[in-house]
Amino acid sequence: MLRVHLTIHKLRTNQPITERELGELERMLLEGTRVESADQLAEVVSQKPLFEFVRQIVVLDVVAAKAAFSSFIDTNQLSATQIDFVNTLIDYLVENGTVEKKILYRQPFTDFDSSGVSNLFSGKIEQLFQVIDGINRNSRALA
């Protein structure tokens, strides 16, 4: 049970998890439900992969989310609008656990620039996407 708590802590604080830790978490979820398999569990949780479901339940810690973006913010001279965008992105991540990049071309993100994230972060988009990829990757199990 301690390993499960460690896994939940890792998900909350944006640390990578292993396949074994994800398996333990899956086992715990299966024991707590009336489903018989991981596939059924995934179906029950709105067609989301287990890691997304768990990250959404556990939620990403706001301090960990801010820490993930701190280097990006510190190394780039961001405008007030860009900082507001990053803060909105952090709020989204804290609420949802992960983010698909296509979401950044929809509201509320297009409220900052009607063309979306690419125009707003021209020349910095790859760095921003690397941070997002890292957060998303840390919600999945590592081999």
mmCIF file of C-alpha atoms in Angstrom:
data_model
loop_
_atom_site.group_PDB
_atom_site.id
_atom_site.type_symbol
_atom_site.label_atom_id
_atom_site.label_comp_id
_atom_site.label_asym_id
_atom_site.label_seq_id
_atom_site.Cartn_x
_atom_site.Cartn_y
_atom_site.Cartn_z
ATOM 1 C CA MET A 1 0.000 0.000 0.000
ATOM 2 C CA LEU A 2 2.913 2.366 0.694
ATOM 3 C CA ARG A 3 4.074 1.939 -2.916
ATOM 4 C CA VAL A 4 0.645 3.068 -4.093
ATOM 5 C CA HIS A 5 0.877 6.166 -1.965
ATOM 6 C CA LEU A 6 4.351 6.818 -3.346
ATOM 7 C CA THR A 7 2.981 6.499 -6.880
ATOM 8 C CA ILE A 8 0.186 8.933 -6.131
ATOM 9 C CA HIS A 9 2.711 11.341 -4.634
ATOM 10 C CA LYS A 10 4.859 11.014 -7.752
ATOM 11 C CA LEU A 11 1.890 11.765 -10.013
ATOM 12 C CA ARG A 12 0.915 14.786 -7.940
ATOM 13 C CA THR A 13 4.437 16.189 -7.978
ATOM 14 C CA ASN A 14 5.123 15.536 -11.682
ATOM 15 C CA GLN A 15 7.701 12.790 -11.170
ATOM 16 C CA PRO A 16 8.015 9.878 -13.593
ATOM 17 C CA ILE A 17 6.552 6.534 -12.548
ATOM 18 C CA THR A 18 7.526 3.010 -13.521
ATOM 19 C CA GLU A 19 5.443 0.294 -15.160
ATOM 20 C CA ARG A 20 5.509 -1.561 -11.851
ATOM 21 C CA GLU A 21 4.150 1.430 -9.935
ATOM 22 C CA LEU A 22 1.418 1.916 -12.521
ATOM 23 C CA GLY A 23 0.593 -1.800 -12.263
ATOM 24 C CA GLU A 24 0.198 -1.528 -8.487
ATOM 25 C CA LEU A 25 -2.061 1.456 -8.904
ATOM 26 C CA GLU A 26 -4.096 -0.395 -11.531
ATOM 27 C CA ARG A 27 -4.412 -3.390 -9.191
ATOM 28 C CA MET A 28 -5.680 -1.146 -6.409
ATOM 29 C CA LEU A 29 -8.243 0.473 -8.700
ATOM 30 C CA LEU A 30 -9.426 -2.903 -9.969
ATOM 31 C CA GLU A 31 -9.848 -4.168 -6.405
ATOM 32 C CA GLY A 32 -11.919 -1.107 -5.561
ATOM 33 C CA THR A 33 -14.332 -1.513 -8.467
ATOM 34 C CA ARG A 34 -16.560 -4.211 -9.907
ATOM 35 C CA VAL A 35 -14.667 -4.452 -13.174
ATOM 36 C CA GLU A 36 -12.514 -7.436 -14.022
ATOM 37 C CA SER A 37 -9.849 -6.013 -16.289
ATOM 38 C CA ALA A 38 -7.844 -2.905 -17.037
ATOM 39 C CA ASP A 39 -9.719 -2.605 -20.337
ATOM 40 C CA GLN A 40 -13.056 -2.537 -18.538
ATOM 41 C CA LEU A 41 -11.656 -0.044 -16.061
ATOM 42 C CA ALA A 42 -10.542 2.199 -18.920
ATOM 43 C CA GLU A 43 -14.040 1.977 -20.388
ATOM 44 C CA VAL A 44 -15.576 2.891 -17.044
ATOM 45 C CA VAL A 45 -13.392 5.974 -16.761
ATOM 46 C CA SER A 46 -14.730 7.649 -19.882
ATOM 47 C CA GLN A 47 -12.489 6.006 -22.450
ATOM 48 C CA LYS A 48 -9.366 7.578 -20.971
ATOM 49 C CA PRO A 49 -6.064 5.751 -20.583
ATOM 50 C CA LEU A 50 -5.462 4.740 -16.984
ATOM 51 C CA PHE A 51 -2.634 7.233 -16.498
ATOM 52 C CA GLU A 52 -4.879 10.120 -17.564
ATOM 53 C CA PHE A 53 -7.680 8.935 -15.299
ATOM 54 C CA VAL A 54 -5.342 8.564 -12.337
ATOM 55 C CA ARG A 55 -3.618 11.901 -12.978
ATOM 56 C CA GLN A 56 -7.044 13.545 -13.124
ATOM 57 C CA ILE A 57 -8.108 11.959 -9.820
ATOM 58 C CA VAL A 58 -4.818 12.626 -8.103
ATOM 59 C CA VAL A 59 -4.445 16.085 -9.683
ATOM 60 C CA LEU A 60 -1.144 17.682 -10.437
ATOM 61 C CA ASP A 61 0.179 19.781 -7.590
ATOM 62 C CA VAL A 62 0.208 23.471 -8.521
ATOM 63 C CA VAL A 63 3.707 23.931 -7.072
ATOM 64 C CA ALA A 64 4.995 21.044 -9.206
ATOM 65 C CA ALA A 65 3.279 22.467 -12.294
ATOM 66 C CA LYS A 66 4.832 25.887 -11.702
ATOM 67 C CA ALA A 67 8.226 24.298 -11.099
ATOM 68 C CA ALA A 68 7.983 22.505 -14.447
ATOM 69 C CA PHE A 69 7.561 25.854 -16.221
ATOM 70 C CA SER A 70 10.012 27.855 -14.095
ATOM 71 C CA SER A 71 13.051 27.317 -16.325
ATOM 72 C CA PHE A 72 11.035 28.188 -19.435
ATOM 73 C CA ILE A 73 9.834 31.399 -17.796
ATOM 74 C CA ASP A 74 13.264 32.271 -16.384
ATOM 75 C CA THR A 75 15.175 31.778 -19.656
ATOM 76 C CA ASN A 76 12.732 33.629 -21.891
ATOM 77 C CA GLN A 77 11.696 37.222 -21.658
ATOM 78 C CA LEU A 78 7.955 36.657 -21.639
ATOM 79 C CA SER A 79 5.390 39.376 -22.082
ATOM 80 C CA ALA A 80 2.575 39.814 -19.589
ATOM 81 C CA THR A 81 0.232 38.106 -22.061
ATOM 82 C CA GLN A 82 2.574 35.126 -22.408
ATOM 83 C CA ILE A 83 2.850 34.818 -18.627
ATOM 84 C CA ASP A 84 -0.940 34.927 -18.336
ATOM 85 C CA PHE A 85 -1.112 32.173 -20.968
ATOM 86 C CA VAL A 86 1.354 30.002 -19.030
ATOM 87 C CA ASN A 87 -0.620 30.567 -15.826
ATOM 88 C CA THR A 88 -3.826 29.524 -17.607
ATOM 89 C CA LEU A 89 -1.989 26.463 -18.911
ATOM 90 C CA ILE A 90 -0.846 25.625 -15.375
ATOM 91 C CA ASP A 91 -4.429 25.960 -14.115
ATOM 92 C CA TYR A 92 -5.574 23.638 -16.904
ATOM 93 C CA LEU A 93 -2.903 21.084 -16.033
ATOM 94 C CA VAL A 94 -3.739 21.192 -12.338
ATOM 95 C CA GLU A 95 -7.400 20.574 -13.156
ATOM 96 C CA ASN A 96 -6.908 17.966 -15.900
ATOM 97 C CA GLY A 97 -3.514 16.412 -15.181
ATOM 98 C CA THR A 98 -2.314 16.416 -18.786
ATOM 99 C CA VAL A 99 -2.877 18.510 -21.882
ATOM 100 C CA GLU A 100 -3.006 17.686 -25.561
ATOM 101 C CA LYS A 101 -1.283 20.371 -27.596
ATOM 102 C CA LYS A 102 -4.316 20.785 -29.861
ATOM 103 C CA ILE A 103 -6.180 22.177 -26.830
ATOM 104 C CA LEU A 104 -3.823 25.168 -26.941
ATOM 105 C CA TYR A 105 -5.511 26.250 -30.175
ATOM 106 C CA ARG A 106 -8.937 26.468 -28.505
ATOM 107 C CA GLN A 107 -10.516 28.632 -25.844
ATOM 108 C CA PRO A 108 -9.511 29.762 -23.316
ATOM 109 C CA PHE A 109 -6.057 29.752 -24.920
ATOM 110 C CA THR A 110 -7.165 31.570 -28.074
ATOM 111 C CA ASP A 111 -8.361 34.402 -25.848
ATOM 112 C CA PHE A 112 -4.685 35.437 -25.634
ATOM 113 C CA ASP A 113 -4.100 35.285 -29.394
ATOM 114 C CA SER A 114 -6.737 34.304 -31.927
ATOM 115 C CA SER A 115 -4.145 32.272 -33.867
ATOM 116 C CA GLY A 116 -3.351 30.219 -30.796
ATOM 117 C CA VAL A 117 -0.173 29.269 -29.041
ATOM 118 C CA SER A 118 2.108 29.201 -32.107
ATOM 119 C CA ASN A 119 1.726 32.877 -32.854
ATOM 120 C CA LEU A 120 1.893 33.934 -29.209
ATOM 121 C CA PHE A 121 5.097 31.979 -28.559
ATOM 122 C CA SER A 122 6.733 32.389 -31.956
ATOM 123 C CA GLY A 123 10.335 31.230 -31.636
ATOM 124 C CA LYS A 124 9.669 29.717 -28.198
ATOM 125 C CA ILE A 125 7.020 27.153 -29.089
ATOM 126 C CA GLU A 126 9.362 24.151 -29.106
ATOM 127 C CA GLN A 127 10.606 24.985 -25.614
ATOM 128 C CA LEU A 128 7.043 25.340 -24.354
ATOM 129 C CA PHE A 129 6.042 22.046 -25.973
ATOM 130 C CA GLN A 130 9.052 20.329 -24.351
ATOM 131 C CA VAL A 131 7.769 21.354 -20.928
ATOM 132 C CA ILE A 132 4.280 20.096 -21.782
ATOM 133 C CA ASP A 133 5.692 16.835 -23.160
ATOM 134 C CA GLY A 134 7.655 16.335 -19.946
ATOM 135 C CA ILE A 135 4.579 16.815 -17.771
ATOM 136 C CA ASN A 136 2.519 14.500 -19.962
ATOM 137 C CA ARG A 137 5.311 11.917 -20.021
ATOM 138 C CA ASN A 138 5.591 11.951 -16.229
ATOM 139 C CA SER A 139 1.951 10.912 -15.958
ATOM 140 C CA ARG A 140 2.720 7.724 -17.894
ATOM 141 C CA ALA A 141 4.688 4.775 -16.623
ATOM 142 C CA LEU A 142 8.327 4.334 -17.564
ATOM 143 C CA ALA A 143 9.652 0.913 -18.462
#
